[in-house]
Amino acid sequence: MADVNWRQDALDLANIIDYIKRFNLDAAREIGAKLFDLSESLTRFPRRGRPAANDTRELVTTPPYVLTYEVDGDTVHILSIRHGARRPLD
């Protein structure tokens, strides 16, 4: 099983949840739980996301959030989480 390491930019998850919470607390909890569960699934299946730029991988969930990560041996580094409508970071 792989370890999951959240990089600083990926901690934007808290900002996503805080934003949604302003409009709908239940939705914020649900989305937060889904994104966390998705990241935890990478411990068992680290290469389940689609290949992306610069040797990274992307995992898409509903609602349309994209989790960008890289696999380094037995460690998954989560690089970012963004809404699918936002442009990827370079």
PDB file of C-alpha atoms in Angstrom:
ATOM      1  CA  MET A   1       0.000   0.000   0.000  1.00  0.00           C
ATOM      2  CA  ALA A   2       1.175   3.488  -0.839  1.00  0.00           C
ATOM      3  CA  ASP A   3       1.421   6.425   1.540  1.00  0.00           C
ATOM      4  CA  VAL A   4      -0.416   9.642   0.645  1.00  0.00           C
ATOM      5  CA  ASN A   5       1.420  12.947   1.085  1.00  0.00           C
ATOM      6  CA  TRP A   6      -0.484  16.229   0.661  1.00  0.00           C
ATOM      7  CA  ARG A   7       1.671  18.994  -0.791  1.00  0.00           C
ATOM      8  CA  GLN A   8       1.015  22.565   0.343  1.00  0.00           C
ATOM      9  CA  ASP A   9      -0.895  23.551  -2.835  1.00  0.00           C
ATOM     10  CA  ALA A  10      -3.201  20.560  -2.389  1.00  0.00           C
ATOM     11  CA  LEU A  11      -4.299  21.923   0.964  1.00  0.00           C
ATOM     12  CA  ASP A  12      -6.582  24.186  -1.090  1.00  0.00           C
ATOM     13  CA  LEU A  13      -9.149  21.547  -0.135  1.00  0.00           C
ATOM     14  CA  ALA A  14      -9.862  23.572   3.016  1.00  0.00           C
ATOM     15  CA  ASN A  15     -10.556  26.674   0.902  1.00  0.00           C
ATOM     16  CA  ILE A  16     -12.887  24.684  -1.365  1.00  0.00           C
ATOM     17  CA  ILE A  17     -14.826  23.373   1.627  1.00  0.00           C
ATOM     18  CA  ASP A  18     -14.995  26.815   3.279  1.00  0.00           C
ATOM     19  CA  TYR A  19     -16.349  28.350   0.070  1.00  0.00           C
ATOM     20  CA  ILE A  20     -19.061  25.712  -0.370  1.00  0.00           C
ATOM     21  CA  LYS A  21     -19.937  25.874   3.334  1.00  0.00           C
ATOM     22  CA  ARG A  22     -21.045  29.505   2.881  1.00  0.00           C
ATOM     23  CA  PHE A  23     -23.865  28.261   0.665  1.00  0.00           C
ATOM     24  CA  ASN A  24     -24.597  24.732   1.844  1.00  0.00           C
ATOM     25  CA  LEU A  25     -23.051  23.088   4.906  1.00  0.00           C
ATOM     26  CA  ASP A  26     -24.266  19.587   4.013  1.00  0.00           C
ATOM     27  CA  ALA A  27     -22.865  19.838   0.485  1.00  0.00           C
ATOM     28  CA  ALA A  28     -19.534  21.029   1.864  1.00  0.00           C
ATOM     29  CA  ARG A  29     -19.335  18.021   4.177  1.00  0.00           C
ATOM     30  CA  GLU A  30     -20.287  15.631   1.387  1.00  0.00           C
ATOM     31  CA  ILE A  31     -17.786  17.037  -1.095  1.00  0.00           C
ATOM     32  CA  GLY A  32     -15.039  17.109   1.528  1.00  0.00           C
ATOM     33  CA  ALA A  33     -15.699  13.474   2.416  1.00  0.00           C
ATOM     34  CA  LYS A  34     -15.736  12.422  -1.253  1.00  0.00           C
ATOM     35  CA  LEU A  35     -12.453  14.182  -2.001  1.00  0.00           C
ATOM     36  CA  PHE A  36     -10.801  12.731   1.096  1.00  0.00           C
ATOM     37  CA  ASP A  37     -12.078   9.212   0.295  1.00  0.00           C
ATOM     38  CA  LEU A  38     -10.836   9.608  -3.252  1.00  0.00           C
ATOM     39  CA  SER A  39      -7.378  10.534  -2.032  1.00  0.00           C
ATOM     40  CA  GLU A  40      -7.362   7.591   0.372  1.00  0.00           C
ATOM     41  CA  SER A  41      -8.259   5.209  -2.475  1.00  0.00           C
ATOM     42  CA  LEU A  42      -4.852   6.024  -3.936  1.00  0.00           C
ATOM     43  CA  THR A  43      -3.220   4.070  -1.114  1.00  0.00           C
ATOM     44  CA  ARG A  44      -4.548   0.895  -2.743  1.00  0.00           C
ATOM     45  CA  PHE A  45      -4.622   1.959  -6.403  1.00  0.00           C
ATOM     46  CA  PRO A  46      -2.006   4.695  -6.898  1.00  0.00           C
ATOM     47  CA  ARG A  47      -2.082   4.587 -10.702  1.00  0.00           C
ATOM     48  CA  ARG A  48      -5.869   4.672 -11.118  1.00  0.00           C
ATOM     49  CA  GLY A  49      -5.900   8.257 -12.420  1.00  0.00           C
ATOM     50  CA  ARG A  50      -5.376   9.171 -16.049  1.00  0.00           C
ATOM     51  CA  PRO A  51      -1.867  10.137 -17.197  1.00  0.00           C
ATOM     52  CA  ALA A  52      -1.310  13.904 -17.334  1.00  0.00           C
ATOM     53  CA  ALA A  53       1.478  16.402 -18.022  1.00  0.00           C
ATOM     54  CA  ASN A  54       4.931  16.224 -16.427  1.00  0.00           C
ATOM     55  CA  ASP A  55       4.609  12.600 -15.223  1.00  0.00           C
ATOM     56  CA  THR A  56       1.591  13.423 -13.088  1.00  0.00           C
ATOM     57  CA  ARG A  57      -1.791  11.749 -12.969  1.00  0.00           C
ATOM     58  CA  GLU A  58      -5.296  13.173 -12.642  1.00  0.00           C
ATOM     59  CA  LEU A  59      -8.271  11.694 -10.888  1.00  0.00           C
ATOM     60  CA  VAL A  60     -11.673  13.242 -11.596  1.00  0.00           C
ATOM     61  CA  THR A  61     -14.594  13.043  -9.212  1.00  0.00           C
ATOM     62  CA  THR A  62     -18.171  14.325  -9.185  1.00  0.00           C
ATOM     63  CA  PRO A  63     -18.837  17.177  -8.676  1.00  0.00           C
ATOM     64  CA  PRO A  64     -16.161  18.039 -11.187  1.00  0.00           C
ATOM     65  CA  TYR A  65     -13.035  18.268  -9.047  1.00  0.00           C
ATOM     66  CA  VAL A  66      -9.669  17.179 -10.392  1.00  0.00           C
ATOM     67  CA  LEU A  67      -7.058  15.786  -8.058  1.00  0.00           C
ATOM     68  CA  THR A  68      -3.557  16.039  -9.575  1.00  0.00           C
ATOM     69  CA  TYR A  69      -0.873  13.810  -8.117  1.00  0.00           C
ATOM     70  CA  GLU A  70       2.385  12.019  -8.800  1.00  0.00           C
ATOM     71  CA  VAL A  71       3.513   8.567  -7.793  1.00  0.00           C
ATOM     72  CA  ASP A  72       7.039   8.230  -6.427  1.00  0.00           C
ATOM     73  CA  GLY A  73       7.738   4.643  -5.452  1.00  0.00           C
ATOM     74  CA  ASP A  74       5.402   3.811  -2.579  1.00  0.00           C
ATOM     75  CA  THR A  75       4.323   7.422  -2.036  1.00  0.00           C
ATOM     76  CA  VAL A  76       1.520   9.354  -3.710  1.00  0.00           C
ATOM     77  CA  HIS A  77       2.098  13.123  -3.622  1.00  0.00           C
ATOM     78  CA  ILE A  78      -1.158  15.037  -4.043  1.00  0.00           C
ATOM     79  CA  LEU A  79      -0.161  18.227  -5.816  1.00  0.00           C
ATOM     80  CA  SER A  80      -3.453  20.082  -6.227  1.00  0.00           C
ATOM     81  CA  ILE A  81      -7.211  19.907  -6.129  1.00  0.00           C
ATOM     82  CA  ARG A  82      -9.174  22.178  -8.425  1.00  0.00           C
ATOM     83  CA  HIS A  83     -12.643  22.586  -9.848  1.00  0.00           C
ATOM     84  CA  GLY A  84     -12.765  21.139 -13.353  1.00  0.00           C
ATOM     85  CA  ALA A  85     -13.871  24.492 -14.780  1.00  0.00           C
ATOM     86  CA  ARG A  86     -10.665  26.150 -13.589  1.00  0.00           C
ATOM     87  CA  ARG A  87      -7.592  26.134 -15.766  1.00  0.00           C
ATOM     88  CA  PRO A  88      -4.810  23.815 -14.613  1.00  0.00           C
ATOM     89  CA  LEU A  89      -1.789  25.399 -12.970  1.00  0.00           C
ATOM     90  CA  ASP A  90       1.365  25.405 -15.071  1.00  0.00           C
TER      91      ASP A  90
END
